[in-house]
Short mmCIF file of C-alpha atoms in Angstrom, two decimals:
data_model
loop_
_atom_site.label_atom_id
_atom_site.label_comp_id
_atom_site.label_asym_id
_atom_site.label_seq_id
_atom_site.Cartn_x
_atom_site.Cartn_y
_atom_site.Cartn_z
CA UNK A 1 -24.00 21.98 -0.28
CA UNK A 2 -23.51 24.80 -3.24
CA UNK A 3 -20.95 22.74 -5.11
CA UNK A 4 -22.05 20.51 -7.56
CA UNK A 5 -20.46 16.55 -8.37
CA UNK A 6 -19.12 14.96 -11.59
CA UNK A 7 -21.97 13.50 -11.78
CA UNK A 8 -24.07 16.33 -11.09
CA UNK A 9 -22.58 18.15 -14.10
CA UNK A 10 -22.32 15.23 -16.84
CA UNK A 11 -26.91 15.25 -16.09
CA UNK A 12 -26.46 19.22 -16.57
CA UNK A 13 -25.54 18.25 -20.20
CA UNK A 14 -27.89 15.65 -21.02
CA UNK A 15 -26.02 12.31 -19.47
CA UNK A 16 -28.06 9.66 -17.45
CA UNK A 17 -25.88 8.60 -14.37
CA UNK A 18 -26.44 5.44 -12.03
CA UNK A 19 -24.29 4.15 -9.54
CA UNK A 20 -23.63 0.21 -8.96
CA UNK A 21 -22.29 -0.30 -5.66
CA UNK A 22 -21.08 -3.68 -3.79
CA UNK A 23 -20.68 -2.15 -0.24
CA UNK A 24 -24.24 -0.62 1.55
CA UNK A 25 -23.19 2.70 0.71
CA UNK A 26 -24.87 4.04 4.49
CA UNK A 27 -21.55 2.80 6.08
CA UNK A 28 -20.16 6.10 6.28
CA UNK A 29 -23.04 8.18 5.52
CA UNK A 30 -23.00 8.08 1.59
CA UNK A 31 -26.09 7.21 0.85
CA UNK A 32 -28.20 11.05 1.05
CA UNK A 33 -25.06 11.88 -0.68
CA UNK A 34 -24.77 9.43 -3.54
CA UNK A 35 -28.85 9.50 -4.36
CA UNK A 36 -28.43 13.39 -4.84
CA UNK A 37 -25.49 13.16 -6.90
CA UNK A 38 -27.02 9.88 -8.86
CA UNK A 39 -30.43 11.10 -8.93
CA UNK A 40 -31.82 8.03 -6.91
CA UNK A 41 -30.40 6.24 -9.65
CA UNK A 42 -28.45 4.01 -6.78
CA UNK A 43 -28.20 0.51 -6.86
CA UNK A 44 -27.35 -2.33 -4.44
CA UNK A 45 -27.59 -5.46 -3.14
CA UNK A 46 -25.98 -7.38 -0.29
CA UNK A 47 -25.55 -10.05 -3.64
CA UNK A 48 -23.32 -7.44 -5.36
CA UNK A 49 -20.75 -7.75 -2.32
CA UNK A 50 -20.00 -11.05 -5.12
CA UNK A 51 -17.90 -8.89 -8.01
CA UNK A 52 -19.16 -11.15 -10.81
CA UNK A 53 -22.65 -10.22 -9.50
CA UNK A 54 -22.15 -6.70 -9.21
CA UNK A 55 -20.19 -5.96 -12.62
CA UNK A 56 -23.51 -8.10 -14.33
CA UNK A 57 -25.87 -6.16 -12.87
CA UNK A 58 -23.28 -2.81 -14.10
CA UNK A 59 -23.11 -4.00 -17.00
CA UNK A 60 -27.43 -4.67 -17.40
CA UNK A 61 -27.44 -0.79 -15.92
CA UNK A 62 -24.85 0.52 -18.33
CA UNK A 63 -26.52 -1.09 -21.50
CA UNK A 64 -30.19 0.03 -20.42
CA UNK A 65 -29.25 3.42 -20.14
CA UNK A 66 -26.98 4.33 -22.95
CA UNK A 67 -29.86 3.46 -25.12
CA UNK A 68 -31.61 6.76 -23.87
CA UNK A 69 -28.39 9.11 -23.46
CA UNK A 70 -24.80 9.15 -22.77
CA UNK A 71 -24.00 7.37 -19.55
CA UNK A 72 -21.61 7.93 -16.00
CA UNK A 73 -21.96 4.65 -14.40
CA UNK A 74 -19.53 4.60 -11.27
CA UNK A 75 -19.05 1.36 -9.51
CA UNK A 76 -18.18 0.16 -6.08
CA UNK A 77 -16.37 -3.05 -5.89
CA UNK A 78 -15.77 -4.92 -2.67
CA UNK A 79 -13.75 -7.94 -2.81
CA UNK A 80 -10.18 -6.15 -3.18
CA UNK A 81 -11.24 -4.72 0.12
CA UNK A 82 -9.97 -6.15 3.40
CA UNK A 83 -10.76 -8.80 4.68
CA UNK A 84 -10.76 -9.83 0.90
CA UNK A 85 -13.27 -12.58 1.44
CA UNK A 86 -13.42 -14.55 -2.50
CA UNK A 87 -16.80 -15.36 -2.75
CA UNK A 88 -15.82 -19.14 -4.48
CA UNK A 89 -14.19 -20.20 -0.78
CA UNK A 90 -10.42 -19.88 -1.88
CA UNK A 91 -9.62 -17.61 1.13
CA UNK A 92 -11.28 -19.33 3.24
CA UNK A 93 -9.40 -20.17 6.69
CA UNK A 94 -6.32 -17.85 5.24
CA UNK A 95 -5.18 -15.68 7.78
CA UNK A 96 -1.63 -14.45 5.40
CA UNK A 97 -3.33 -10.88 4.27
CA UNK A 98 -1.03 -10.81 1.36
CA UNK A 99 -2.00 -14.06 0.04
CA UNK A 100 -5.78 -13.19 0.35
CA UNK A 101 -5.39 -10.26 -1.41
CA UNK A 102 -3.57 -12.05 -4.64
CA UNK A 103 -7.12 -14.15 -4.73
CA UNK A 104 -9.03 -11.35 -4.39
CA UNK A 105 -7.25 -9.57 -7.22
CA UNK A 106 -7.07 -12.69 -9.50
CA UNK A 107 -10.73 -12.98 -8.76
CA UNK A 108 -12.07 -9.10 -9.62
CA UNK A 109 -9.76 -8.92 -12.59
CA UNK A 110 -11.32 -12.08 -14.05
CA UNK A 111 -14.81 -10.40 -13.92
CA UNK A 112 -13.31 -7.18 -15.06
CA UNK A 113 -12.15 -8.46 -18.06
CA UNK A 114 -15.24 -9.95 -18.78
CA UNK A 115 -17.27 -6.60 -17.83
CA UNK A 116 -15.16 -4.86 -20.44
CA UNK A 117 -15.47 -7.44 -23.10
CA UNK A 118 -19.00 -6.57 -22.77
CA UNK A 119 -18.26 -2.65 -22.71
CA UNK A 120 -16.60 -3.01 -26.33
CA UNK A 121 -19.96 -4.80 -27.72
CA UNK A 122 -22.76 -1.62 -26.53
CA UNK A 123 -20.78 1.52 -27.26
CA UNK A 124 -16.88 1.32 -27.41
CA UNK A 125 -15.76 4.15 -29.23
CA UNK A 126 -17.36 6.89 -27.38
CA UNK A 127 -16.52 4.93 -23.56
CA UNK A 128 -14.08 5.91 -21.02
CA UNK A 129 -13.32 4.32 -18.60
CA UNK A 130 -11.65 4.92 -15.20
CA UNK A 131 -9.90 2.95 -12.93
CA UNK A 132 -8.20 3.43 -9.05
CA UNK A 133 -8.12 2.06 -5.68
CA UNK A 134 -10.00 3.08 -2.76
CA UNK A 135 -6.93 3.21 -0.64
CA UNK A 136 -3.52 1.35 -0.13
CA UNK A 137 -2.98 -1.03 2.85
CA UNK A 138 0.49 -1.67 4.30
CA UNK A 139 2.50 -4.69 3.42
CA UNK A 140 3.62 -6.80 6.48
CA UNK A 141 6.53 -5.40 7.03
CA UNK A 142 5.39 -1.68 7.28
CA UNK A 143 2.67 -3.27 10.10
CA UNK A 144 5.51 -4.61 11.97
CA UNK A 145 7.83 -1.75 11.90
CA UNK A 146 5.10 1.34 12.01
CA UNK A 147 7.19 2.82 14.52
CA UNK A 148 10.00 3.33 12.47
CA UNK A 149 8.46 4.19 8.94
CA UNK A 150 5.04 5.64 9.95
CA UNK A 151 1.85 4.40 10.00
CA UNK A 152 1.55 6.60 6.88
CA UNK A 153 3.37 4.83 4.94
CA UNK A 154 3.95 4.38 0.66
CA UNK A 155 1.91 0.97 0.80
CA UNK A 156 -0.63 2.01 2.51
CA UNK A 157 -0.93 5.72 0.97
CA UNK A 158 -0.35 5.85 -2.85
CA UNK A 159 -3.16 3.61 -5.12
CA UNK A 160 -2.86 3.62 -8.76
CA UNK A 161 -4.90 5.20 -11.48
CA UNK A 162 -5.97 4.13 -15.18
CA UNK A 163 -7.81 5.29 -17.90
CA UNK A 164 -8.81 3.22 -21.19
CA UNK A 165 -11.73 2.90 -23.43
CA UNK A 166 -12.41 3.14 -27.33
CA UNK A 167 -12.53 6.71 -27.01
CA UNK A 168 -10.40 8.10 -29.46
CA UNK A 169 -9.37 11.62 -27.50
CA UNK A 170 -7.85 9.93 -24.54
CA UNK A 171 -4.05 9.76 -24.33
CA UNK A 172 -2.11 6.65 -24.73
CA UNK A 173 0.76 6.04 -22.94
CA UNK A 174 2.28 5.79 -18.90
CA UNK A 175 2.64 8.76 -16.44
CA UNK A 176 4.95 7.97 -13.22
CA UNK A 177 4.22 11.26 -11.29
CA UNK A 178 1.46 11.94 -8.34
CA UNK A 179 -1.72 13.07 -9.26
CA UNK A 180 -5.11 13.40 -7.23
CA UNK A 181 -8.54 12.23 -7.26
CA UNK A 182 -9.33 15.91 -7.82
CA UNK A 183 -7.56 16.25 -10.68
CA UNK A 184 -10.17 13.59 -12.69
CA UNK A 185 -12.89 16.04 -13.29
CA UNK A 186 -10.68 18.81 -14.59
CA UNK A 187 -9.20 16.23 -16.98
CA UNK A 188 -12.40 14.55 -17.82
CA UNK A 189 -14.61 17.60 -18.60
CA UNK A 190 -11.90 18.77 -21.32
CA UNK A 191 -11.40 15.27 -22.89
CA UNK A 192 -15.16 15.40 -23.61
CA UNK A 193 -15.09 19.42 -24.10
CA UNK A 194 -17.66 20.25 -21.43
CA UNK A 195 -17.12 23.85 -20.02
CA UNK A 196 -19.23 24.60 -17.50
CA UNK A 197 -18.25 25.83 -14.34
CA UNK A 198 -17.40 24.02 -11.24
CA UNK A 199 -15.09 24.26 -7.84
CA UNK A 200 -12.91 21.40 -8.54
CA UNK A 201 -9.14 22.59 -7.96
CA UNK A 202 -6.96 19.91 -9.80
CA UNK A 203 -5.36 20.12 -12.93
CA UNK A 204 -5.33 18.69 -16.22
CA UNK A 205 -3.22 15.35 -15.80
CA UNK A 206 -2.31 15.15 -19.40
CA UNK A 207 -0.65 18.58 -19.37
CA UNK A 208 2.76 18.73 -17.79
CA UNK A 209 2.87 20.97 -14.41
CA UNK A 210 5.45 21.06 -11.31
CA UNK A 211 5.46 18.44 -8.70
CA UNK A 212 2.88 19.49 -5.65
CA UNK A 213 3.28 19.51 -1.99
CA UNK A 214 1.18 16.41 -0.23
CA UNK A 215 -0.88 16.52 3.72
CA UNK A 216 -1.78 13.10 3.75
CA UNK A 217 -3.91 12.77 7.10
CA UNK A 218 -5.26 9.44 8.45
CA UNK A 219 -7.32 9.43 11.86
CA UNK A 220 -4.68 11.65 14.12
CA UNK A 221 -1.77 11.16 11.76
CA UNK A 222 -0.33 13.58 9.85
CA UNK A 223 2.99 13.86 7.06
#
């Protein structure tokens, strides 16, 4: 309770934050959580569990608010999460898990691209944005032969990561080496030179450092 979030930070130095979020965030507790770090500034709607609803509504948020100050908006999306239900009926009566989840992508990425068009018209040049997965899932194969490469396996452990935007102090290029979700604010808070103090333990991803040491734990499982 004595740390501070991201987003608790950026409103330290004058930023208005909001979250837009397509799950109800109570499902595991979040919301007390997310309203402190947001400042009530939490929005949902069982409608935003649609992405093309919830990344208009972000968008609505994100333009609103960077009229008064610099903005965080984070954002929640849902269907690229199992069961990977596409709100136009495409999955419908699929039962193949990979097959759902190639609609669901198709489906997000088409409103994403569109959410971002609409990023580069409000404030492109000073926007960031950042990009990864909520977690990996196994592929078919791993399911079938858990007993023999883990539950804990590559495809349902390791989840990409992206950053883009107009901003012109943000690196170019690809990086094919792990790094954590810790290690965004550390990277973040020197791309926009904010020094302030905080307990976040990562690293700055742009900087080259030594492979770390992984515990990945899920439930009772542990490599």
């Amino acid at each position: 309770n004595r740390t501070i979030a991201i987003p608790e930070i950026l409103r330290h130095v004058g930023y208005n934050t909001n979250m837009v979020v397509g799950v109800d965030p109570s499902f595991s507790n979040f919301t007390p959580w997310v309203k402190k770090w947001y400042n009530n500034n939490l929005h949902f709607d069982p409608s935003y569990e649609d992405d093309a609803i919830l990344l208009k509504k972000a968008g609505d948020v994100f333009e609103e608010s960077q009229k008064e100050a610099p903005t965080l908006l984070t954002i929640w999306t849902a269907v690229t999460h199992p069961p990977y239900y596409v709100p136009d009926g495409s999955t419908d009566g699929m039962t193949d898990s990979e097959e759902r989840f190639d609609l669901a992508v198709n489906y997000t990425s088409r409103q994403a691209l569109q959410f971002i068009e609409r990023l580069k018209g409000i404030d492109w040049e000073n926007t960031i944005i950042i990009m990864t997965g909520d977690h990996g899932q196994p592929t078919p194969s791993q399911l079938q032969s858990s007993d023999r490469v883990s539950p804990l396996s590559p495809g349902l452990t390791w989840v990409n990561m992206a950053w883009f935007g107009g901003f012109k102090g943000l690196p170019r290029g690809r990086v094919d080496r792990d790094v954590t979700l810790i290690d965004i604010a550390p990277t973040l808070f020197r791309i926009l030179d904010i020094k302030t103090p905080n307990h976040f333990m990562g690293m700055d991803m742009r900087k080259s450092y030594p492979s770390r040491k992984h515990l990945l734990v899920r439930q009772k499982q542990v490599t």
